[in-house]
Amino acid sequence: MDHPIAPAGITRRRALTVTGGMLAGAALAAHAVPAFAGESQDADAIVVGHGLAGLVATAELAAAGRKVLLLDQEPEASLGGQAFWSFGGLFFVNSEEQRLMGVKDTHDLAWQDWLGSAGFDRGVADPAGQDHWAYKWAEAYVDFASGEKRSWLDGLGVQWFPIVGWAERGGGLADGHGNSVPRFHVTWGTGPAVVEPFEKKVRAAVAAGKVGFRFRHRVDGIVTTGGAVTGVRGAVLEPSSAACGKPSSRTVIGEFELRAPVVVVTSGGIGANHDLVRQNWPARLGTPPKTMVTGVPAHVDGRMLAITERAGGRIVNPDRMWHYTEGLRNYDPIWPGHGIRILPGPSSMWFDATGKRFGTPDLPGYDTLHTLGSITASGYDYSWFVTTQKIIAKEFALSGSEQNPDLTNKNVWQLLSRIWQTPEPIEKFKKNGADFVVATTLSELVAGMNKLTGDNLIDLARLKGQIEARDREMDNPYTKDVQVMGIRNALSYIGDSLSRTAPAHKILDPAAGPLIAVRLNVLTRKTLGGLQTDLSGRVLSASGEPVPGLYAAGEVAGFGGGGVHGYRSLEGTFLGGCLFSGRQAGRAAAAATAT
């Protein structure tokens, strides 16, 4: 089924579906009947999970001539997984786009930023350490992002918006967390355009008889024989017409067992399973919120982590996770508890639930996890932006392909309209979203904030005093207010001054109004730990030895090594981690099954 944001007529997804031919439909109808039943094995490899990492691994296996079965519990409409819904941000180092923007970036600077953000501290030098392979994956990934990553994707037809974004600006020190320079490259076409070349490759392989889709196949166990992986078993779920991202039925209509000498697990993380999120929540981030919104579809349930562990795999760094602090409740949800993240520019003032302004580094776009800890330490599950129409018109962007129809549908004129008007998705959230308060005066704004939460925590005089103090700092080109420094730093970068930072102004300037308050919810998203893998993507056991025949890639493997990001992400590295680890695992599995 086509995605609802796609333009009328022949969409990319529809064209690929048709190109996939009748073989894909036949595979769905066949359910548990092996595509390669005439051979001793059902396939050379089984890939569990048809998200981005699974598509990349499958494409690599098929390109090497291997026969592959690609399984997922979801229907065909959800091919591409979370990546399909993403903003399409990718982390490159010293790219053409950076040079066009006047950004000077190097491998050494990127590696300094990665290490400062990751904070690897769990046995890097110890082969049994949780961070041993994560560190090696980080070295390899920064090499990849500084080297062939962009040219590889460019050769597949992927393109990028020329203005490079500056995400996760950090905690304030050169060798600490954060990006020293802008590195967030938005894909022209967002997430669907990142998925497209690999989906196209896989569908072509289906048509050539090299790949068999097994939609609605839920893996419940990895089969081992004599200590080696020999296949998977599970339940066939009833056919589903659920649209992309919508929850699908879990009604079982049969069972299956499929045989292959290699199984590649690419099943994603735990973001939709709030119980599992809370179970693994680290004490360093405070008490887990009682209420969170969900940034991923319901099928991102973490089931395969425990299943793979039972087959001998080792899970490391389960307490490392990446949840956003700027979540909105979606007024038009696709999946249960659907949350949308604001990708903020630097100018909105940020307050806790009681109306106390956060200090550095808890500024918009600077240090996500530090701010998350500050929010939980406040004793409440939410916080506030207080901002202006002038700021949201230029600085607010919303995560997700469906919230950026201009970029997703490659509509240049719609994209250019951002110059003179607030993007329509932002205005729709301002009008319809449950988390927005709009007012012409500060007293009206405070009354609306207190009415929205029902707890009367915001005191007008206290809030006004803090805003006026910040506004006084705008009268001079120099300041002691760190956020004002950051705004001026942003305006010195041509990319931010063109598209992501409003001209510096006072919050209480009537000409910048109306005033807007936005309640921000914690939004679950990424799993940073996971199955420990070596640089070939082989899943390691508790003893540090590879489990024969078992591979993993993508979020289930912590995007490589069981935690390539360490404690924190530099952003734009999640899709890239799926691409790189999927490619590594696919190529290694293909080599392992060569005859």
Coordinates of C-alpha atoms in Angstrom, one line a residue:
M1 CA 0.0 0.0 0.0
D2 CA 1.3 3.5 -0.8
H3 CA 2.3 5.8 1.9
P4 CA -0.3 8.4 2.6
I5 CA 2.1 11.4 2.1
A6 CA 3.0 10.3 -1.4
P7 CA 1.9 12.5 -4.3
A8 CA -1.0 11.3 -6.6
G9 CA -0.2 9.1 -9.5
I10 CA 2.7 6.6 -9.7
T11 CA 4.6 6.9 -6.5
R12 CA 8.1 5.6 -5.8
R13 CA 6.7 2.9 -3.5
R14 CA 4.0 1.9 -6.1
A15 CA 6.6 1.7 -8.9
L16 CA 8.9 -0.4 -6.8
T17 CA 6.0 -2.7 -5.8
V18 CA 5.1 -3.2 -9.5
T19 CA 8.7 -3.7 -10.4
G20 CA 8.9 -6.4 -7.8
G21 CA 6.5 -8.3 -9.9
M22 CA 4.2 -11.0 -9.1
L23 CA 6.8 -13.0 -7.3
A24 CA 6.6 -10.8 -4.2
G25 CA 2.8 -11.4 -4.1
A26 CA 3.3 -15.1 -4.6
A27 CA 5.7 -15.2 -1.7
L28 CA 3.2 -13.5 0.5
A29 CA 0.5 -16.0 -0.5
A30 CA 2.8 -19.0 0.0
H31 CA 3.3 -18.2 3.7
A32 CA 5.6 -20.9 5.0
V33 CA 6.3 -22.7 1.7
P34 CA 10.1 -22.4 1.1
A35 CA 11.0 -20.5 -2.1
F36 CA 13.9 -22.9 -2.7
A37 CA 12.3 -26.1 -1.5
G38 CA 14.1 -28.3 -3.9
E39 CA 17.4 -27.8 -2.1
S40 CA 18.7 -29.2 1.2
Q41 CA 18.5 -25.7 2.6
D42 CA 15.7 -23.3 2.1
A43 CA 18.2 -20.5 1.4
D44 CA 21.8 -19.6 1.7
A45 CA 20.8 -16.9 4.3
I46 CA 17.8 -15.7 6.2
V47 CA 17.5 -12.0 7.1
V48 CA 15.1 -11.2 10.0
G49 CA 13.8 -7.7 9.6
H50 CA 13.0 -5.8 6.5
G51 CA 14.1 -2.3 7.7
L52 CA 17.0 -0.4 6.2
A53 CA 19.7 -2.6 7.6
G54 CA 17.9 -5.7 6.5
L55 CA 17.4 -4.4 3.0
V56 CA 21.1 -3.5 2.7
A57 CA 22.3 -6.8 4.0
T58 CA 19.9 -8.7 1.6
A59 CA 21.0 -6.6 -1.3
E60 CA 24.6 -7.4 -0.6
L61 CA 23.9 -11.1 -0.2
A62 CA 21.9 -11.2 -3.5
A63 CA 24.6 -9.2 -5.3
A64 CA 27.0 -12.0 -4.3
G65 CA 24.7 -14.6 -5.8
R66 CA 23.3 -15.9 -2.6
K67 CA 19.7 -17.0 -2.2
V68 CA 18.0 -15.1 0.6
L69 CA 14.8 -15.3 2.5
L70 CA 13.8 -11.9 4.0
L71 CA 11.3 -12.2 6.9
D72 CA 9.3 -9.7 8.8
Q73 CA 6.2 -9.9 11.1
E74 CA 4.8 -6.8 9.3
P75 CA 3.0 -6.7 5.9
E76 CA 4.7 -5.5 2.7
A77 CA 3.4 -1.9 3.2
S78 CA 5.9 -1.5 6.1
L79 CA 8.9 -2.5 4.0
G80 CA 11.7 -0.1 5.0
G81 CA 10.8 0.0 8.6
Q82 CA 11.6 3.1 10.7
A83 CA 13.9 4.5 8.1
F84 CA 10.9 5.1 5.8
W85 CA 9.6 7.5 8.5
S86 CA 12.8 9.3 9.1
F87 CA 13.9 12.8 8.2
G88 CA 16.7 11.3 6.2
G89 CA 19.7 12.9 8.0
L90 CA 23.1 11.5 7.3
F91 CA 26.5 12.2 9.0
F92 CA 29.3 13.0 6.5
V93 CA 32.7 14.4 7.1
N94 CA 34.3 17.0 4.8
S95 CA 31.5 16.6 2.2
E96 CA 30.9 18.7 -0.9
E97 CA 27.9 20.2 0.9
Q98 CA 30.0 21.2 3.9
R99 CA 32.6 22.8 1.7
L100 CA 29.9 24.7 -0.2
M101 CA 28.7 26.1 3.1
G102 CA 32.2 27.1 4.1
V103 CA 32.5 24.4 6.8
K104 CA 36.0 23.1 7.4
D105 CA 35.8 19.5 8.6
T106 CA 38.3 16.8 9.0
H107 CA 38.5 13.2 10.0
D108 CA 40.5 14.1 13.1
L109 CA 37.9 16.7 14.2
A110 CA 35.1 14.2 13.6
W111 CA 36.9 11.5 15.6
Q112 CA 37.6 14.0 18.4
D113 CA 33.8 14.8 18.5
W114 CA 32.9 11.1 18.4
L115 CA 35.1 10.1 21.3
G116 CA 34.0 13.1 23.3
S117 CA 30.4 12.2 22.8
A118 CA 30.7 8.4 23.1
G119 CA 32.6 8.4 26.4
F120 CA 33.7 4.8 25.9
D121 CA 34.5 3.5 29.4
R122 CA 33.7 -0.2 29.5
G123 CA 36.7 -2.2 28.7
V124 CA 37.9 -0.7 25.4
A125 CA 41.2 -2.5 25.5
D126 CA 39.7 -5.7 27.0
P127 CA 38.4 -8.2 24.3
A128 CA 35.7 -9.1 26.8
G129 CA 34.7 -5.5 27.4
Q130 CA 31.3 -4.1 26.4
D131 CA 33.0 -1.3 24.6
H132 CA 35.8 -3.2 22.9
W133 CA 34.0 -3.8 19.6
A134 CA 31.9 -0.7 19.9
Y135 CA 35.2 1.3 19.8
K136 CA 36.4 -0.6 16.8
W137 CA 33.1 0.0 15.0
A138 CA 33.3 3.7 15.8
E139 CA 36.8 3.9 14.2
A140 CA 35.5 2.1 11.1
Y141 CA 32.4 4.2 10.9
V142 CA 34.2 7.6 11.1
D143 CA 36.6 6.3 8.4
F144 CA 33.5 5.4 6.3
A145 CA 31.8 8.7 6.9
S146 CA 35.0 10.5 6.0
G147 CA 35.6 8.3 3.0
E148 CA 33.4 6.3 0.7
K149 CA 30.0 6.7 2.4
R150 CA 29.0 9.7 0.3
S151 CA 30.3 8.5 -3.0
W152 CA 28.8 5.1 -2.5
L153 CA 25.3 6.6 -1.9
D154 CA 25.8 9.1 -4.6
G155 CA 26.5 6.3 -7.0
L156 CA 23.1 4.8 -6.0
G157 CA 21.3 8.0 -6.9
V158 CA 20.9 9.5 -3.4
Q159 CA 21.2 13.3 -3.2
W160 CA 21.2 15.9 -0.3
F161 CA 19.8 19.3 0.4
P162 CA 22.7 21.7 0.0
I163 CA 22.4 23.4 3.4
V164 CA 24.0 21.3 6.1
G165 CA 22.3 21.2 9.5
W166 CA 24.1 21.7 12.8
A167 CA 22.6 19.1 15.3
E168 CA 23.8 18.3 18.8
R169 CA 26.1 21.3 19.3
G170 CA 27.4 19.9 22.5
G171 CA 28.2 20.6 26.2
G172 CA 30.6 23.5 25.9
L173 CA 34.1 21.9 25.6
A174 CA 36.1 21.2 22.5
D175 CA 36.9 17.6 23.6
G176 CA 33.4 17.0 25.0
H177 CA 30.1 16.0 23.6
G178 CA 28.8 17.5 20.3
N179 CA 29.5 18.4 16.7
S180 CA 32.1 21.1 16.4
V181 CA 30.7 21.9 12.9
P182 CA 27.5 21.2 11.0
R183 CA 27.4 17.6 9.7
F184 CA 23.7 16.8 9.4
H185 CA 23.0 16.2 5.7
V186 CA 19.2 16.0 4.9
T187 CA 18.5 13.6 2.1
W188 CA 16.6 15.0 -0.8
G189 CA 13.5 12.9 -0.5
T190 CA 14.0 12.2 3.3
G191 CA 13.9 8.7 4.6
P192 CA 12.0 7.1 1.7
A193 CA 14.9 8.2 -0.6
V194 CA 17.5 6.5 1.6
V195 CA 15.4 3.3 1.5
E196 CA 14.6 3.4 -2.2
P197 CA 17.9 2.2 -3.8
F198 CA 18.1 -0.8 -1.5
E199 CA 14.4 -1.7 -1.9
K200 CA 14.9 -1.4 -5.6
K201 CA 17.9 -3.8 -5.5
V202 CA 16.0 -6.3 -3.4
R203 CA 12.9 -6.2 -5.5
A204 CA 15.0 -6.8 -8.6
A205 CA 16.6 -9.8 -6.8
V206 CA 13.1 -11.1 -6.0
A207 CA 12.2 -10.9 -9.7
A208 CA 15.5 -12.7 -10.5
G209 CA 14.6 -15.5 -8.1
K210 CA 17.5 -14.7 -5.7
V211 CA 15.3 -13.4 -2.8
G212 CA 12.0 -14.5 -1.4
F213 CA 9.9 -12.2 0.7
R214 CA 8.3 -13.7 3.8
F215 CA 6.0 -11.0 5.1
R216 CA 3.9 -11.8 8.2
H217 CA 6.5 -14.3 9.4
R218 CA 7.2 -13.6 13.1
V219 CA 10.4 -15.3 14.3
D220 CA 10.0 -16.8 17.7
G221 CA 13.2 -18.7 17.9
I222 CA 16.6 -19.2 16.2
V223 CA 17.3 -22.8 15.5
T224 CA 20.8 -24.2 16.4
T225 CA 22.3 -27.6 15.7
G226 CA 25.5 -28.6 17.4
G227 CA 26.2 -25.1 18.5
A228 CA 25.7 -23.6 15.0
V229 CA 22.8 -21.6 13.7
T230 CA 20.8 -23.6 11.2
G231 CA 17.6 -21.6 10.7
V232 CA 14.6 -19.9 12.3
R233 CA 11.2 -20.9 13.5
G234 CA 8.0 -19.0 14.3
A235 CA 4.5 -18.1 13.6
V236 CA 2.7 -17.1 10.4
L237 CA 0.4 -14.2 11.1
E238 CA -2.8 -13.6 9.2
P239 CA -2.6 -11.4 6.1
S240 CA -2.9 -7.7 6.9
S241 CA -3.9 -4.7 4.9
A242 CA -2.5 -2.3 7.6
A243 CA -1.0 0.8 6.0
C244 CA 2.7 1.6 6.5
G245 CA 3.3 2.3 10.1
K246 CA -0.1 1.2 11.3
P247 CA -0.3 -1.6 13.9
S248 CA -1.1 -5.0 12.3
S249 CA -2.8 -8.0 13.6
R250 CA -1.0 -10.6 15.7
T251 CA -3.4 -13.4 15.0
V252 CA -1.5 -16.6 14.2
I253 CA -2.7 -18.8 11.4
G254 CA 0.2 -21.3 11.1
E255 CA 3.8 -22.1 12.0
F256 CA 7.0 -22.3 10.0
E257 CA 10.6 -23.4 10.2
L258 CA 13.1 -22.4 7.6
R259 CA 16.7 -23.6 7.2
A260 CA 19.8 -21.7 6.2
P261 CA 23.5 -21.8 7.4
V262 CA 23.4 -18.1 8.1
V263 CA 20.8 -15.9 9.9
V264 CA 21.2 -12.1 9.9
V265 CA 19.2 -10.3 12.6
T266 CA 18.2 -6.8 11.6
S267 CA 15.0 -6.4 13.7
G268 CA 15.5 -2.9 15.2
G269 CA 15.3 -1.6 18.8
I270 CA 12.9 -1.3 21.7
G271 CA 11.5 2.2 21.3
A272 CA 7.8 1.2 21.1
N273 CA 8.0 -1.1 24.1
H274 CA 7.8 1.4 27.0
D275 CA 8.1 -1.4 29.5
L276 CA 11.4 -2.5 28.1
V277 CA 12.6 1.1 27.9
R278 CA 11.8 1.6 31.6
Q279 CA 13.4 -1.8 32.5
N280 CA 16.7 -0.7 30.9
W281 CA 16.5 3.0 31.9
P282 CA 19.8 4.0 33.5
A283 CA 20.0 5.6 37.0
R284 CA 22.1 8.4 35.5
L285 CA 19.1 9.7 33.7
G286 CA 16.9 9.8 36.8
T287 CA 13.5 8.2 37.2
P288 CA 12.0 7.1 33.9
P289 CA 9.0 9.2 32.9
K290 CA 5.6 7.8 33.7
T291 CA 4.3 9.3 30.5
M292 CA 6.2 9.3 27.2
V293 CA 5.2 9.6 23.5
T294 CA 6.5 7.1 21.0
G295 CA 8.7 8.0 18.1
V296 CA 8.6 4.6 16.3
P297 CA 5.9 2.3 15.0
A298 CA 4.5 -0.4 17.3
H299 CA 6.4 -3.2 15.7
V300 CA 9.7 -1.8 17.1
D301 CA 9.2 -4.1 20.1
G302 CA 12.7 -5.5 20.9
R303 CA 11.5 -9.1 20.7
M304 CA 14.5 -10.3 18.8
L305 CA 17.0 -9.2 21.3
A306 CA 16.0 -11.8 23.9
I307 CA 15.4 -14.4 21.1
T308 CA 18.9 -13.9 19.8
E309 CA 20.3 -14.0 23.3
R310 CA 18.7 -17.4 23.9
A311 CA 20.5 -18.6 20.8
G312 CA 23.9 -17.6 22.4
G313 CA 24.3 -14.0 21.5
R314 CA 25.6 -11.4 24.0
I315 CA 23.7 -8.2 24.7
V316 CA 25.9 -5.3 25.9
N317 CA 25.2 -1.7 27.0
P318 CA 21.5 -2.2 27.4
D319 CA 21.3 0.9 29.5
R320 CA 22.4 3.2 26.7
M321 CA 19.5 4.7 24.8
W322 CA 18.6 7.9 22.9
H323 CA 15.3 9.5 23.7
Y324 CA 14.3 13.0 22.7
T325 CA 13.2 15.8 24.9
E326 CA 11.1 17.8 22.4
G327 CA 8.3 15.4 21.7
L328 CA 4.8 16.5 20.6
R329 CA 1.7 14.4 20.7
N330 CA 0.6 13.9 17.1
Y331 CA -2.8 15.3 16.5
D332 CA -3.2 12.8 13.6
P333 CA -1.4 9.7 14.8
I334 CA -0.3 6.8 12.7
W335 CA 0.8 4.4 15.4
P336 CA -0.2 4.2 19.1
G337 CA 1.1 7.1 21.2
H338 CA 2.6 8.7 18.0
G339 CA 5.0 11.5 18.9
I340 CA 6.7 14.0 16.6
R341 CA 10.0 15.6 17.6
I342 CA 10.7 19.3 17.1
L343 CA 14.1 19.8 15.6
P344 CA 14.7 23.2 17.2
G345 CA 16.9 26.1 16.2
P346 CA 18.8 27.9 19.0
S347 CA 16.5 30.7 20.1
S348 CA 13.5 29.3 22.0
M349 CA 13.8 29.7 25.8
W350 CA 13.6 26.4 27.7
F351 CA 11.9 26.0 31.1
D352 CA 11.2 23.1 33.3
A353 CA 7.6 22.3 34.3
T354 CA 7.7 24.8 37.1
G355 CA 8.9 27.7 34.9
K356 CA 12.5 27.6 35.9
R357 CA 14.9 28.3 33.0
F358 CA 17.4 25.5 32.2
G359 CA 21.1 26.5 32.1
T360 CA 23.9 25.3 29.9
P361 CA 24.1 22.8 28.2
D362 CA 20.3 22.4 28.3
L363 CA 19.7 24.6 25.3
P364 CA 17.7 23.8 22.2
G365 CA 19.8 21.6 19.9
Y366 CA 22.8 21.2 22.2
D367 CA 22.9 18.1 24.5
T368 CA 19.9 15.9 24.3
L369 CA 20.7 13.4 27.1
H370 CA 21.9 16.0 29.6
T371 CA 18.7 17.9 29.1
L372 CA 16.7 14.6 29.5
G373 CA 18.4 14.1 32.9
S374 CA 17.6 17.7 33.9
I375 CA 13.9 17.1 33.0
T376 CA 13.6 13.9 35.1
A377 CA 15.5 15.7 37.9
S378 CA 12.8 18.3 38.0
G379 CA 10.3 15.7 39.1
Y380 CA 8.1 16.1 36.1
D381 CA 7.8 14.3 32.7
Y382 CA 7.6 17.4 30.6
S383 CA 9.2 20.9 30.0
W384 CA 8.3 24.1 28.0
F385 CA 9.6 26.1 25.1
V386 CA 8.6 29.8 25.3
T387 CA 9.1 31.3 21.9
T388 CA 7.7 33.6 19.3
Q389 CA 6.1 33.3 15.9
K390 CA 9.2 34.8 14.4
I391 CA 11.3 32.0 15.9
I392 CA 9.0 29.0 15.0
A393 CA 8.6 30.3 11.4
K394 CA 12.3 29.8 10.8
E395 CA 13.6 27.6 13.5
F396 CA 11.1 24.8 14.0
A397 CA 11.3 21.7 11.9
L398 CA 9.5 18.4 12.6
S399 CA 11.1 15.0 12.4
G400 CA 9.8 12.5 10.0
S401 CA 9.2 12.1 6.3
E402 CA 5.5 12.7 6.6
Q403 CA 6.0 16.1 8.3
N404 CA 8.2 17.4 5.5
P405 CA 6.2 16.9 2.3
D406 CA 8.3 19.5 0.4
L407 CA 11.6 17.6 1.0
T408 CA 10.0 14.1 0.9
N409 CA 8.2 14.8 -2.4
K410 CA 11.2 16.8 -3.8
N411 CA 8.9 19.8 -4.4
V412 CA 11.3 22.7 -4.9
W413 CA 8.6 25.4 -5.0
Q414 CA 7.0 24.2 -1.8
L415 CA 10.5 24.1 -0.2
L416 CA 11.2 27.7 -1.3
S417 CA 7.9 28.8 0.3
R418 CA 9.6 28.4 3.7
I419 CA 11.4 31.7 3.0
W420 CA 8.2 33.7 3.3
Q421 CA 5.9 31.6 5.4
T422 CA 5.8 29.2 8.3
P423 CA 5.8 25.6 6.9
E424 CA 2.3 24.2 6.8
P425 CA 3.0 21.2 9.1
I426 CA 4.2 23.6 11.8
E427 CA 1.1 25.8 11.5
K428 CA -1.1 22.7 11.6
F429 CA 0.5 21.6 14.9
K430 CA 0.2 25.1 16.3
K431 CA -3.5 25.1 15.5
N432 CA -4.4 21.4 16.2
G433 CA -1.7 20.1 18.5
A434 CA -2.5 19.5 22.1
D435 CA 0.8 20.9 23.3
F436 CA 0.6 24.5 21.9
V437 CA -0.5 27.6 23.7
V438 CA -0.7 30.9 21.6
A439 CA -1.3 34.3 23.1
T440 CA -0.7 38.0 22.5
T441 CA 0.4 38.8 26.1
L442 CA 2.6 37.0 28.6
S443 CA -0.1 36.9 31.2
E444 CA -2.5 35.2 28.7
L445 CA 0.3 32.8 27.8
V446 CA 0.9 31.8 31.4
A447 CA -2.8 31.3 32.0
G448 CA -3.0 29.0 28.9
M449 CA 0.1 27.0 30.1
N450 CA -1.5 26.4 33.5
K451 CA -4.8 25.5 32.0
L452 CA -3.2 23.0 29.6
T453 CA -1.4 21.1 32.4
G454 CA -4.0 21.8 35.1
D455 CA -1.4 22.2 37.8
N456 CA -0.8 26.0 38.0
L457 CA 2.9 25.6 38.3
I458 CA 3.9 28.6 36.3
D459 CA 4.1 31.9 38.1
L460 CA 3.8 35.0 35.9
A461 CA 6.2 37.2 37.8
R462 CA 8.9 34.6 37.9
L463 CA 8.6 33.7 34.2
K464 CA 8.5 37.4 33.2
G465 CA 11.6 38.2 35.2
Q466 CA 13.6 35.5 33.5
I467 CA 12.5 36.4 30.0
E468 CA 13.1 40.1 30.6
A469 CA 16.6 39.3 32.0
R470 CA 17.4 37.4 28.8
D471 CA 15.9 40.2 26.6
R472 CA 18.2 42.8 28.2
E473 CA 21.2 40.8 27.0
M474 CA 20.1 41.5 23.4
D475 CA 20.9 45.2 23.6
N476 CA 24.7 44.6 23.1
P477 CA 26.7 42.5 20.6
Y478 CA 28.4 40.9 23.7
T479 CA 26.7 39.0 26.5
K480 CA 27.2 36.6 29.4
D481 CA 24.1 34.6 28.5
V482 CA 25.3 31.4 26.9
Q483 CA 22.2 30.9 24.8
V484 CA 22.5 34.4 23.3
M485 CA 26.1 33.6 22.6
G486 CA 24.9 30.5 20.8
I487 CA 22.4 32.4 18.7
R488 CA 25.1 34.7 17.5
N489 CA 27.4 31.8 16.9
A490 CA 24.7 30.2 14.8
L491 CA 24.1 33.4 12.8
S492 CA 27.8 33.4 11.8
Y493 CA 27.2 30.1 9.9
I494 CA 25.6 30.8 6.5
G495 CA 23.5 27.7 6.6
D496 CA 21.9 28.6 9.9
S497 CA 21.4 32.3 9.0
L498 CA 19.7 31.2 5.7
S499 CA 17.3 28.6 7.0
R500 CA 17.6 27.6 10.7
T501 CA 18.1 30.7 12.9
A502 CA 15.8 33.7 13.3
P503 CA 17.3 37.2 13.5
A504 CA 18.2 37.9 17.1
H505 CA 15.3 39.6 18.9
K506 CA 13.6 40.0 22.2
I507 CA 11.1 37.4 23.2
L508 CA 8.7 40.1 24.5
D509 CA 9.0 42.3 21.4
P510 CA 5.4 42.6 20.1
A511 CA 6.6 42.7 16.5
A512 CA 7.9 39.1 16.9
G513 CA 4.6 37.8 18.2
P514 CA 2.3 36.2 19.0
L515 CA 3.9 34.5 22.0
I516 CA 3.9 30.7 21.9
A517 CA 4.5 28.1 24.6
V518 CA 5.0 24.5 23.7
R519 CA 4.8 21.6 26.2
L520 CA 7.6 19.2 25.4
N521 CA 7.2 15.5 26.1
V522 CA 9.9 12.8 26.3
L523 CA 9.8 10.9 23.1
T524 CA 11.2 7.3 22.9
R525 CA 13.4 6.6 19.9
K526 CA 16.7 4.7 19.6
T527 CA 18.5 1.8 21.3
L528 CA 22.2 2.5 21.6
G529 CA 23.2 -0.9 23.0
G530 CA 22.4 -4.3 21.7
L531 CA 24.0 -7.5 20.3
Q532 CA 27.7 -7.4 20.4
T533 CA 29.2 -8.0 17.0
D534 CA 32.7 -8.0 15.5
L535 CA 33.6 -6.0 12.4
S536 CA 32.1 -8.6 10.2
G537 CA 28.7 -8.3 11.9
R538 CA 29.1 -11.8 13.5
V539 CA 27.2 -12.0 16.8
L540 CA 29.5 -12.8 19.7
S541 CA 28.8 -15.1 22.6
A542 CA 29.4 -14.3 26.3
S543 CA 32.9 -15.9 25.8
G544 CA 33.7 -13.5 23.0
E545 CA 33.6 -16.1 20.3
P546 CA 31.4 -15.7 17.2
V547 CA 28.2 -17.8 17.3
P548 CA 28.5 -19.8 14.1
G549 CA 26.2 -18.7 11.4
L550 CA 24.7 -15.7 13.4
Y551 CA 25.0 -12.1 12.3
A552 CA 23.3 -8.9 13.3
A553 CA 23.1 -5.3 11.9
G554 CA 21.4 -2.0 12.5
E555 CA 19.8 -0.9 15.8
V556 CA 19.5 -4.4 17.3
A557 CA 23.3 -4.5 17.2
G558 CA 23.7 -0.9 18.6
F559 CA 24.3 0.1 15.0
G560 CA 27.5 -2.0 15.2
G561 CA 29.5 -3.7 17.9
G562 CA 26.7 -3.4 20.5
G563 CA 27.0 0.3 20.8
V564 CA 29.0 2.3 18.2
H565 CA 27.7 5.6 19.7
G566 CA 28.7 4.9 23.2
Y567 CA 26.6 7.1 25.6
R568 CA 25.5 9.8 23.1
S569 CA 24.9 10.3 19.4
L570 CA 26.2 13.0 17.1
E571 CA 22.9 12.7 15.1
G572 CA 22.7 11.8 11.4
T573 CA 24.4 8.5 12.5
F574 CA 21.4 6.2 12.9
L575 CA 20.5 5.7 9.3
G576 CA 24.2 5.7 8.5
G577 CA 24.8 3.0 11.2
C578 CA 22.1 0.8 9.5
L579 CA 23.7 1.4 6.1
F580 CA 27.2 0.6 7.2
S581 CA 26.5 -2.4 9.5
G582 CA 24.0 -3.8 7.1
R583 CA 26.6 -3.7 4.4
Q584 CA 29.3 -5.2 6.6
A585 CA 27.1 -8.0 7.7
G586 CA 25.8 -8.7 4.3
R587 CA 29.2 -8.9 2.6
A588 CA 30.7 -11.0 5.4
A589 CA 27.7 -13.4 5.4
A590 CA 28.1 -13.7 1.6
A591 CA 31.8 -14.5 2.0
A592 CA 31.0 -17.1 4.6
T593 CA 28.6 -18.9 2.4
A594 CA 30.8 -18.9 -0.7
T595 CA 31.2 -22.4 -2.3

